[in-house]
Amino acid sequence: MSVSTQKKLEMLRTMLLARRFEETLTALCQQPDKIRGMMILATGQEAVGSGVCAALSPEDLILTNHRSHHHLLARGADPKALMAEIFGRRTGCNKGKSGTLHMAVPEVNALCTTTVVGGGLPIAAGMGFAQQYRQQDAVTVCFFGDGSTSEGSFHESLNLAGLWRLPVIYVCENNGYAAAQGYDEHTPIESLAARADAYGMPGERVDGNDAPAVFEATRRARERALAGEGPTLIECMTYRWRGHGEGDKQLYQPAEEIAAWKKRCPIDRLSAALCGAGELSAAELADMRSSATEIVTEAVRFAEESPWPEPEEALDDVWAA
Ligand SMILES: Cc1ncc(C[n+]2csc(CCOP(=O)(O)OP(=O)(O)O)c2C)c(N)n1
């Protein structure tokens, strides 16, 4: 089945937004005291969030990790509420208490960001079990990095999901690194998708810089899950353009490797394909870019003008009765 022009444009729009959002964060992090704490970005990996989320329905659940901005934006989270949260302000999606690393956006069914590497995987199995038990027509997507597949939780989660045929889509964002460790330094096999076989589910490796390919793989996995056929593991091959966090100088990533991957920019690829097919004009692309810039500029203004949380609010919403 071919991907409609409308879907491709939707993916391009969310990728442009995520890119602009994160480029702005990169610049803000260089200014003293603008944003506190660690900043972890997924610049260059936008096709994963955009491609996966474009294939989902509003009822589906997502669970993300420390590199979450592109997932949340593609899922439709409000950029102003995300930016304010990243700034630690009271108007943020979690009232300024989660910061960039632990954002939850229940309005778009993005229920949890966990930065415990591999920590989302068992939760995803639980969420998938709840959907199955309640006979819901919905799936759970769990995003995680290649490094997470070396955690015990990866194997436990996939084993149970395979056994119980849970409606979970496991999306491994293989960006070639787990912090400063290259893929070959933490995993002895060539393809992570191959691990799916051990848990009785299909494993598919896709070009993670090709948003329509990611979309198609997710659509297939979703159909399988809704038909009661169980989970799928999708390995999206992509690359981390920046360091693990913004303080990381990337001394272990060869410059020519970074340059080669930048030539495979997911945004340039999709926009060139759309323009080449006459589905998008240069002027429309320019409009899409400036609209992304406007949204992000407005989000930063909103965040900067928002109040800080009051100290007395520190324990509000922390405990659920
Ligand atoms: C259980 C656990 N161990 C170690 C860390 C420190 N840590 C944070 S991110 C990260 C690398 C994760 O790599 P990967 O899963 O490939 O995701 P990526 O950062 O490449 O997106 C590490 C080791 C952590 N947060 N949690």
mmCIF file of C-alpha atoms and ligand atoms in Angstrom:
data_model
loop_
_atom_site.group_PDB
_atom_site.id
_atom_site.type_symbol
_atom_site.label_atom_id
_atom_site.label_comp_id
_atom_site.label_asym_id
_atom_site.label_seq_id
_atom_site.Cartn_x
_atom_site.Cartn_y
_atom_site.Cartn_z
ATOM 1 C CA MET A 1 0.000 0.000 0.000
ATOM 2 C CA SER A 2 1.444 3.384 -0.882
ATOM 3 C CA VAL A 3 1.656 6.222 1.608
ATOM 4 C CA SER A 4 -0.693 9.108 0.792
ATOM 5 C CA THR A 5 0.631 12.585 0.043
ATOM 6 C CA GLN A 6 -1.344 13.863 3.012
ATOM 7 C CA LYS A 7 0.443 11.458 5.370
ATOM 8 C CA LYS A 8 3.830 12.348 3.934
ATOM 9 C CA LEU A 9 3.116 16.038 4.434
ATOM 10 C CA GLU A 10 1.977 15.362 7.997
ATOM 11 C CA MET A 11 5.263 13.553 8.681
ATOM 12 C CA LEU A 12 7.302 16.326 7.095
ATOM 13 C CA ARG A 13 5.475 18.904 9.211
ATOM 14 C CA THR A 14 6.125 17.062 12.479
ATOM 15 C CA MET A 15 9.773 16.453 11.560
ATOM 16 C CA LEU A 16 10.289 20.147 10.779
ATOM 17 C CA LEU A 17 8.687 21.075 14.073
ATOM 18 C CA ALA A 18 10.842 18.639 16.054
ATOM 19 C CA ARG A 19 14.011 19.804 14.282
ATOM 20 C CA ARG A 20 13.274 23.481 14.929
ATOM 21 C CA PHE A 21 12.285 22.722 18.512
ATOM 22 C CA GLU A 22 15.563 20.945 19.193
ATOM 23 C CA GLU A 23 17.771 23.382 17.286
ATOM 24 C CA THR A 24 16.282 26.063 19.494
ATOM 25 C CA LEU A 25 17.045 24.014 22.592
ATOM 26 C CA THR A 26 20.636 23.595 21.425
ATOM 27 C CA ALA A 27 20.957 27.379 21.169
ATOM 28 C CA LEU A 28 19.212 27.975 24.499
ATOM 29 C CA CYS A 29 21.522 25.516 26.263
ATOM 30 C CA GLN A 30 24.482 27.634 25.208
ATOM 31 C CA GLN A 31 23.098 30.589 27.152
ATOM 32 C CA PRO A 32 23.908 30.515 30.868
ATOM 33 C CA ASP A 33 21.010 29.635 33.190
ATOM 34 C CA LYS A 34 18.345 29.596 30.487
ATOM 35 C CA ILE A 35 17.577 25.927 30.906
ATOM 36 C CA ARG A 36 18.692 23.946 33.909
ATOM 37 C CA GLY A 37 19.764 20.327 33.957
ATOM 38 C CA MET A 38 20.747 17.879 31.297
ATOM 39 C CA MET A 39 19.531 18.248 27.702
ATOM 40 C CA ILE A 40 19.231 15.149 25.547
ATOM 41 C CA LEU A 41 18.212 15.628 21.910
ATOM 42 C CA ALA A 42 17.242 13.419 18.979
ATOM 43 C CA THR A 43 18.288 15.754 16.168
ATOM 44 C CA GLY A 44 18.554 13.663 12.988
ATOM 45 C CA GLN A 45 16.265 10.922 14.313
ATOM 46 C CA GLU A 46 12.964 12.712 13.650
ATOM 47 C CA ALA A 47 11.691 10.193 11.090
ATOM 48 C CA VAL A 48 11.230 7.639 13.859
ATOM 49 C CA GLY A 49 8.823 9.680 15.968
ATOM 50 C CA SER A 50 7.054 11.100 12.930
ATOM 51 C CA GLY A 51 6.755 7.840 11.019
ATOM 52 C CA VAL A 52 5.533 5.834 14.006
ATOM 53 C CA CYS A 53 3.060 8.403 15.337
ATOM 54 C CA ALA A 54 1.579 9.044 11.891
ATOM 55 C CA ALA A 55 0.468 5.405 11.855
ATOM 56 C CA LEU A 56 -1.304 5.549 15.229
ATOM 57 C CA SER A 57 -4.842 6.372 16.316
ATOM 58 C CA PRO A 58 -5.617 8.783 19.148
ATOM 59 C CA GLU A 59 -6.586 5.803 21.387
ATOM 60 C CA ASP A 60 -3.149 4.194 21.114
ATOM 61 C CA LEU A 61 -0.666 4.661 23.944
ATOM 62 C CA ILE A 62 2.966 5.645 23.698
ATOM 63 C CA LEU A 63 5.746 5.302 26.180
ATOM 64 C CA THR A 64 8.967 7.144 25.573
ATOM 65 C CA ASN A 65 12.500 7.541 26.893
ATOM 66 C CA HIS A 66 15.118 10.241 27.526
ATOM 67 C CA ARG A 67 15.189 11.234 23.802
ATOM 68 C CA SER A 68 11.491 12.067 23.789
ATOM 69 C CA HIS A 69 10.868 15.443 22.127
ATOM 70 C CA HIS A 70 10.292 14.156 18.599
ATOM 71 C CA HIS A 71 7.994 11.395 19.864
ATOM 72 C CA LEU A 72 5.870 13.793 21.894
ATOM 73 C CA LEU A 73 5.672 16.476 19.208
ATOM 74 C CA ALA A 74 4.773 13.940 16.528
ATOM 75 C CA ARG A 75 2.113 12.585 18.848
ATOM 76 C CA GLY A 76 0.562 16.042 18.947
ATOM 77 C CA ALA A 77 1.674 17.349 22.336
ATOM 78 C CA ASP A 78 1.362 21.118 22.685
ATOM 79 C CA PRO A 79 4.798 22.673 21.935
ATOM 80 C CA LYS A 80 4.106 25.493 24.407
ATOM 81 C CA ALA A 81 3.368 23.091 27.254
ATOM 82 C CA LEU A 82 6.478 21.051 26.395
ATOM 83 C CA MET A 83 8.731 24.094 26.182
ATOM 84 C CA ALA A 84 7.390 25.507 29.441
ATOM 85 C CA GLU A 85 8.014 22.136 31.077
ATOM 86 C CA ILE A 86 11.568 22.091 29.769
ATOM 87 C CA PHE A 87 12.025 25.564 31.257
ATOM 88 C CA GLY A 88 10.648 24.196 34.559
ATOM 89 C CA ARG A 89 7.646 26.528 34.570
ATOM 90 C CA ARG A 90 4.276 26.057 36.182
ATOM 91 C CA THR A 91 2.487 26.153 32.790
ATOM 92 C CA GLY A 92 4.433 23.114 31.615
ATOM 93 C CA CYS A 93 2.702 19.838 30.857
ATOM 94 C CA ASN A 94 3.734 18.568 34.298
ATOM 95 C CA LYS A 95 3.623 21.899 36.098
ATOM 96 C CA GLY A 96 7.379 22.316 35.893
ATOM 97 C CA LYS A 97 8.185 19.239 37.939
ATOM 98 C CA SER A 98 9.433 16.855 35.286
ATOM 99 C CA GLY A 99 11.692 19.039 33.174
ATOM 100 C CA THR A 100 12.822 17.691 29.827
ATOM 101 C CA LEU A 101 13.509 14.164 31.022
ATOM 102 C CA HIS A 102 10.263 12.893 32.526
ATOM 103 C CA MET A 103 7.440 14.434 30.579
ATOM 104 C CA ALA A 104 4.021 12.793 30.575
ATOM 105 C CA VAL A 105 1.315 14.132 28.270
ATOM 106 C CA PRO A 106 -1.854 12.174 29.006
ATOM 107 C CA GLU A 107 -3.949 14.373 26.662
ATOM 108 C CA VAL A 108 -2.227 12.649 23.737
ATOM 109 C CA ASN A 109 -1.899 9.276 25.472
ATOM 110 C CA ALA A 110 1.841 9.724 26.017
ATOM 111 C CA LEU A 111 1.612 8.275 29.475
ATOM 112 C CA CYS A 112 5.188 8.129 30.616
ATOM 113 C CA THR A 113 8.740 9.125 29.827
ATOM 114 C CA THR A 114 11.213 7.010 31.705
ATOM 115 C CA THR A 115 14.928 7.693 31.598
ATOM 116 C CA VAL A 116 15.774 4.437 33.289
ATOM 117 C CA VAL A 117 17.333 2.703 30.303
ATOM 118 C CA GLY A 118 15.004 -0.164 29.399
ATOM 119 C CA GLY A 119 12.591 0.981 32.103
ATOM 120 C CA GLY A 120 9.700 1.543 29.713
ATOM 121 C CA LEU A 121 9.719 -1.986 28.362
ATOM 122 C CA PRO A 122 8.030 -3.797 31.272
ATOM 123 C CA ILE A 123 5.547 -0.924 31.629
ATOM 124 C CA ALA A 124 4.662 -1.322 27.943
ATOM 125 C CA ALA A 125 3.877 -4.983 28.489
ATOM 126 C CA GLY A 126 1.581 -3.973 31.356
ATOM 127 C CA MET A 127 -0.134 -1.353 29.243
ATOM 128 C CA GLY A 128 -0.566 -3.824 26.394
ATOM 129 C CA PHE A 129 -1.997 -6.365 28.830
ATOM 130 C CA ALA A 130 -4.547 -3.804 30.067
ATOM 131 C CA GLN A 131 -5.598 -3.067 26.480
ATOM 132 C CA GLN A 132 -5.974 -6.759 25.733
ATOM 133 C CA TYR A 133 -7.862 -7.470 28.980
ATOM 134 C CA ARG A 134 -10.264 -4.592 28.317
ATOM 135 C CA GLN A 135 -10.656 -5.715 24.704
ATOM 136 C CA GLN A 136 -9.718 -2.278 23.422
ATOM 137 C CA ASP A 137 -9.009 -1.577 19.774
ATOM 138 C CA ALA A 138 -5.711 0.078 20.566
ATOM 139 C CA VAL A 139 -2.010 -0.669 20.782
ATOM 140 C CA THR A 140 0.927 0.407 22.921
ATOM 141 C CA VAL A 141 4.115 1.716 21.352
ATOM 142 C CA CYS A 142 7.327 1.594 23.342
ATOM 143 C CA PHE A 143 10.295 3.653 22.101
ATOM 144 C CA PHE A 144 13.776 2.697 23.298
ATOM 145 C CA GLY A 145 17.387 2.861 22.155
ATOM 146 C CA ASP A 146 19.736 0.108 20.992
ATOM 147 C CA GLY A 147 21.532 0.168 24.350
ATOM 148 C CA SER A 148 18.278 -0.766 26.108
ATOM 149 C CA THR A 149 18.208 -4.137 24.386
ATOM 150 C CA SER A 150 21.093 -5.261 26.585
ATOM 151 C CA GLU A 151 18.988 -4.734 29.712
ATOM 152 C CA GLY A 152 17.208 -7.714 31.237
ATOM 153 C CA SER A 153 13.938 -5.797 31.074
ATOM 154 C CA PHE A 154 14.008 -5.907 27.248
ATOM 155 C CA HIS A 155 14.076 -9.708 27.237
ATOM 156 C CA GLU A 156 11.488 -10.096 29.993
ATOM 157 C CA SER A 157 9.071 -7.706 28.322
ATOM 158 C CA LEU A 158 9.361 -9.216 24.843
ATOM 159 C CA ASN A 159 9.081 -12.735 26.220
ATOM 160 C CA LEU A 160 5.830 -12.024 28.045
ATOM 161 C CA ALA A 161 4.381 -9.964 25.197
ATOM 162 C CA GLY A 162 5.208 -12.739 22.730
ATOM 163 C CA LEU A 163 3.737 -15.399 25.011
ATOM 164 C CA TRP A 164 0.492 -13.516 25.659
ATOM 165 C CA ARG A 165 0.291 -11.950 22.184
ATOM 166 C CA LEU A 166 0.066 -8.483 23.631
ATOM 167 C CA PRO A 167 -0.725 -5.554 21.297
ATOM 168 C CA VAL A 168 2.665 -3.904 21.755
ATOM 169 C CA ILE A 169 4.878 -2.371 19.079
ATOM 170 C CA TYR A 170 8.471 -2.293 20.238
ATOM 171 C CA VAL A 171 10.296 0.497 18.414
ATOM 172 C CA CYS A 172 14.050 0.310 18.789
ATOM 173 C CA GLU A 173 15.706 3.520 17.683
ATOM 174 C CA ASN A 174 19.130 2.205 16.731
ATOM 175 C CA ASN A 175 21.180 5.405 16.546
ATOM 176 C CA GLY A 176 24.507 3.578 16.684
ATOM 177 C CA TYR A 177 25.425 4.608 20.221
ATOM 178 C CA ALA A 178 24.500 4.034 23.837
ATOM 179 C CA ALA A 179 25.996 7.112 25.503
ATOM 180 C CA ALA A 180 29.705 6.938 24.534
ATOM 181 C CA GLN A 181 29.608 3.252 23.565
ATOM 182 C CA GLY A 182 29.357 2.379 19.903
ATOM 183 C CA TYR A 183 26.922 -0.357 18.886
ATOM 184 C CA ASP A 184 29.701 -2.940 18.373
ATOM 185 C CA GLU A 185 30.965 -2.328 21.883
ATOM 186 C CA HIS A 186 27.688 -3.289 23.550
ATOM 187 C CA THR A 187 26.031 -5.875 21.275
ATOM 188 C CA PRO A 188 27.527 -8.991 19.668
ATOM 189 C CA ILE A 189 24.981 -9.469 16.871
ATOM 190 C CA GLU A 190 24.520 -7.465 13.707
ATOM 191 C CA SER A 191 20.762 -6.963 13.820
ATOM 192 C CA LEU A 192 18.620 -6.305 16.860
ATOM 193 C CA ALA A 193 15.509 -7.149 14.847
ATOM 194 C CA ALA A 194 16.794 -10.743 14.834
ATOM 195 C CA ARG A 195 16.149 -10.919 18.572
ATOM 196 C CA ALA A 196 12.408 -10.889 17.911
ATOM 197 C CA ASP A 197 12.607 -14.481 16.728
ATOM 198 C CA ALA A 198 13.555 -15.619 20.209
ATOM 199 C CA TYR A 199 10.274 -14.241 21.545
ATOM 200 C CA GLY A 200 7.910 -15.534 18.881
ATOM 201 C CA MET A 201 7.261 -12.251 17.142
ATOM 202 C CA PRO A 202 8.283 -10.734 13.811
ATOM 203 C CA GLY A 203 11.279 -8.441 13.779
ATOM 204 C CA GLU A 204 11.684 -5.913 11.039
ATOM 205 C CA ARG A 205 14.622 -3.649 10.304
ATOM 206 C CA VAL A 206 13.766 -0.406 8.545
ATOM 207 C CA ASP A 207 15.616 2.660 7.364
ATOM 208 C CA GLY A 208 14.932 4.905 10.335
ATOM 209 C CA ASN A 209 15.682 8.035 8.317
ATOM 210 C CA ASP A 210 12.897 7.229 5.884
ATOM 211 C CA ALA A 211 9.669 8.411 7.517
ATOM 212 C CA PRO A 212 7.297 6.676 5.058
ATOM 213 C CA ALA A 213 9.169 3.366 5.571
ATOM 214 C CA VAL A 214 8.843 3.725 9.352
ATOM 215 C CA PHE A 215 5.174 4.595 8.897
ATOM 216 C CA GLU A 216 4.549 1.497 6.766
ATOM 217 C CA ALA A 217 6.300 -0.823 9.227
ATOM 218 C CA THR A 218 4.280 0.616 12.101
ATOM 219 C CA ARG A 219 1.040 0.318 10.176
ATOM 220 C CA ARG A 220 1.753 -3.376 9.530
ATOM 221 C CA ALA A 221 2.661 -3.969 13.173
ATOM 222 C CA ARG A 222 -0.477 -2.179 14.337
ATOM 223 C CA GLU A 223 -2.710 -4.253 12.065
ATOM 224 C CA ARG A 224 -1.135 -7.444 13.395
ATOM 225 C CA ALA A 225 -1.596 -6.332 16.980
ATOM 226 C CA LEU A 226 -5.248 -5.376 16.445
ATOM 227 C CA ALA A 227 -5.898 -8.708 14.747
ATOM 228 C CA GLY A 228 -4.785 -10.447 17.956
ATOM 229 C CA GLU A 229 -1.546 -11.679 16.405
ATOM 230 C CA GLY A 230 0.642 -10.075 19.030
ATOM 231 C CA PRO A 231 3.667 -7.807 19.225
ATOM 232 C CA THR A 232 6.273 -6.747 16.668
ATOM 233 C CA LEU A 233 9.811 -5.475 17.084
ATOM 234 C CA ILE A 234 10.802 -2.727 14.647
ATOM 235 C CA GLU A 235 14.460 -1.744 14.509
ATOM 236 C CA CYS A 236 14.821 1.730 13.006
ATOM 237 C CA MET A 237 18.337 2.356 11.709
ATOM 238 C CA THR A 238 19.222 5.979 12.337
ATOM 239 C CA TYR A 239 22.003 8.107 13.762
ATOM 240 C CA ARG A 240 22.583 10.442 16.669
ATOM 241 C CA TRP A 241 23.803 13.727 15.165
ATOM 242 C CA ARG A 242 24.642 15.284 18.505
ATOM 243 C CA GLY A 243 26.381 13.984 21.608
ATOM 244 C CA HIS A 244 24.568 11.875 24.151
ATOM 245 C CA GLY A 245 23.665 15.081 25.957
ATOM 246 C CA GLU A 246 24.409 18.676 25.055
ATOM 247 C CA GLY A 247 27.528 18.699 27.262
ATOM 248 C CA ASP A 248 29.051 15.796 25.333
ATOM 249 C CA LYS A 249 31.749 16.812 22.826
ATOM 250 C CA GLN A 250 31.273 13.630 20.726
ATOM 251 C CA LEU A 251 35.010 12.903 20.642
ATOM 252 C CA TYR A 252 34.248 9.217 20.071
ATOM 253 C CA GLN A 253 32.056 9.809 16.990
ATOM 254 C CA PRO A 254 34.185 10.093 13.835
ATOM 255 C CA ALA A 255 33.573 13.405 12.041
ATOM 256 C CA GLU A 256 33.228 11.653 8.684
ATOM 257 C CA GLU A 257 30.602 9.305 10.140
ATOM 258 C CA ILE A 258 28.548 12.271 11.360
ATOM 259 C CA ALA A 259 28.927 14.013 7.993
ATOM 260 C CA ALA A 260 27.851 10.905 6.073
ATOM 261 C CA TRP A 261 24.706 10.553 8.159
ATOM 262 C CA LYS A 262 23.872 14.229 7.826
ATOM 263 C CA LYS A 263 23.718 13.626 4.087
ATOM 264 C CA ARG A 264 20.906 11.188 4.859
ATOM 265 C CA CYS A 265 18.890 13.812 6.722
ATOM 266 C CA PRO A 266 15.324 12.502 7.058
ATOM 267 C CA ILE A 267 13.827 15.928 6.439
ATOM 268 C CA ASP A 268 15.840 16.616 3.291
ATOM 269 C CA ARG A 269 14.993 13.161 1.994
ATOM 270 C CA LEU A 270 11.255 13.437 2.416
ATOM 271 C CA SER A 271 11.054 17.029 1.213
ATOM 272 C CA ALA A 272 13.153 16.184 -1.876
ATOM 273 C CA ALA A 273 10.915 13.198 -2.619
ATOM 274 C CA LEU A 274 7.753 15.278 -2.246
ATOM 275 C CA CYS A 275 9.120 18.138 -4.350
ATOM 276 C CA GLY A 276 10.468 15.717 -6.974
ATOM 277 C CA ALA A 277 7.046 14.076 -7.293
ATOM 278 C CA GLY A 278 5.339 17.449 -7.647
ATOM 279 C CA GLU A 279 3.514 16.928 -4.344
ATOM 280 C CA LEU A 280 5.113 19.968 -2.709
ATOM 281 C CA SER A 281 6.428 23.247 -4.103
ATOM 282 C CA ALA A 282 9.503 25.114 -2.891
ATOM 283 C CA ALA A 283 7.248 27.922 -1.670
ATOM 284 C CA GLU A 284 5.065 25.496 0.319
ATOM 285 C CA LEU A 285 8.170 23.954 1.868
ATOM 286 C CA ALA A 286 9.410 27.409 2.852
ATOM 287 C CA ASP A 287 6.000 28.098 4.431
ATOM 288 C CA MET A 288 6.174 24.865 6.398
ATOM 289 C CA ARG A 289 9.620 25.805 7.676
ATOM 290 C CA SER A 290 8.563 29.267 8.755
ATOM 291 C CA SER A 291 5.429 27.947 10.390
ATOM 292 C CA ALA A 292 7.598 25.553 12.478
ATOM 293 C CA THR A 293 9.828 28.475 13.439
ATOM 294 C CA GLU A 294 6.823 30.571 14.469
ATOM 295 C CA ILE A 295 5.395 27.787 16.622
ATOM 296 C CA VAL A 296 8.707 27.296 18.404
ATOM 297 C CA THR A 297 9.343 31.028 18.851
ATOM 298 C CA GLU A 298 5.907 31.365 20.405
ATOM 299 C CA ALA A 299 6.580 28.345 22.633
ATOM 300 C CA VAL A 300 9.810 29.910 23.925
ATOM 301 C CA ARG A 301 8.095 33.255 24.539
ATOM 302 C CA PHE A 302 5.299 31.476 26.431
ATOM 303 C CA ALA A 303 7.807 29.515 28.518
ATOM 304 C CA GLU A 304 9.960 32.510 29.361
ATOM 305 C CA GLU A 305 6.974 34.578 30.432
ATOM 306 C CA SER A 306 5.484 31.795 32.542
ATOM 307 C CA PRO A 307 5.830 31.744 36.333
ATOM 308 C CA TRP A 308 7.930 29.306 38.301
ATOM 309 C CA PRO A 309 6.062 26.790 40.450
ATOM 310 C CA GLU A 310 5.665 27.809 44.088
ATOM 311 C CA PRO A 311 7.715 25.836 46.638
ATOM 312 C CA GLU A 312 4.459 24.851 48.406
ATOM 313 C CA GLU A 313 3.373 23.018 45.239
ATOM 314 C CA ALA A 314 6.368 20.693 45.306
ATOM 315 C CA LEU A 315 4.457 17.684 46.636
ATOM 316 C CA ASP A 316 1.170 18.303 44.782
ATOM 317 C CA ASP A 317 0.347 15.567 42.247
ATOM 318 C CA VAL A 318 3.281 13.474 43.378
ATOM 319 C CA TRP A 319 1.242 10.813 45.182
ATOM 320 C CA ALA A 320 -1.893 9.213 43.819
ATOM 321 C CA ALA A 321 -4.395 8.113 46.488
HETATM 322 C C1 LIG B 1 19.370 1.571 34.003
HETATM 323 C C2 LIG B 1 20.194 2.739 33.506
HETATM 324 N N1 LIG B 1 21.508 2.564 33.277
HETATM 325 C C3 LIG B 1 22.267 3.599 32.826
HETATM 326 C C4 LIG B 1 21.684 4.843 32.624
HETATM 327 C C5 LIG B 1 22.545 6.005 32.102
HETATM 328 N N2 LIG B 1 22.204 6.205 30.685
HETATM 329 C C6 LIG B 1 21.294 7.125 30.302
HETATM 330 S S1 LIG B 1 21.006 7.085 28.664
HETATM 331 C C7 LIG B 1 22.138 5.870 28.424
HETATM 332 C C8 LIG B 1 22.400 5.316 27.044
HETATM 333 C C9 LIG B 1 21.198 4.660 26.484
HETATM 334 O O1 LIG B 1 21.462 4.225 25.178
HETATM 335 P P1 LIG B 1 20.313 3.775 24.222
HETATM 336 O O2 LIG B 1 19.342 2.903 24.932
HETATM 337 O O3 LIG B 1 20.936 3.243 23.001
HETATM 338 O O4 LIG B 1 19.522 5.136 23.901
HETATM 339 P P2 LIG B 1 20.088 6.457 23.207
HETATM 340 O O5 LIG B 1 20.643 7.302 24.326
HETATM 341 O O6 LIG B 1 21.087 6.084 22.198
HETATM 342 O O7 LIG B 1 18.877 7.095 22.613
HETATM 343 C C10 LIG B 1 22.718 5.489 29.629
HETATM 344 C C11 LIG B 1 23.729 4.428 29.757
HETATM 345 C C12 LIG B 1 20.318 4.992 32.923
HETATM 346 N N3 LIG B 1 19.682 6.148 32.735
HETATM 347 N N4 LIG B 1 19.584 3.935 33.318
#
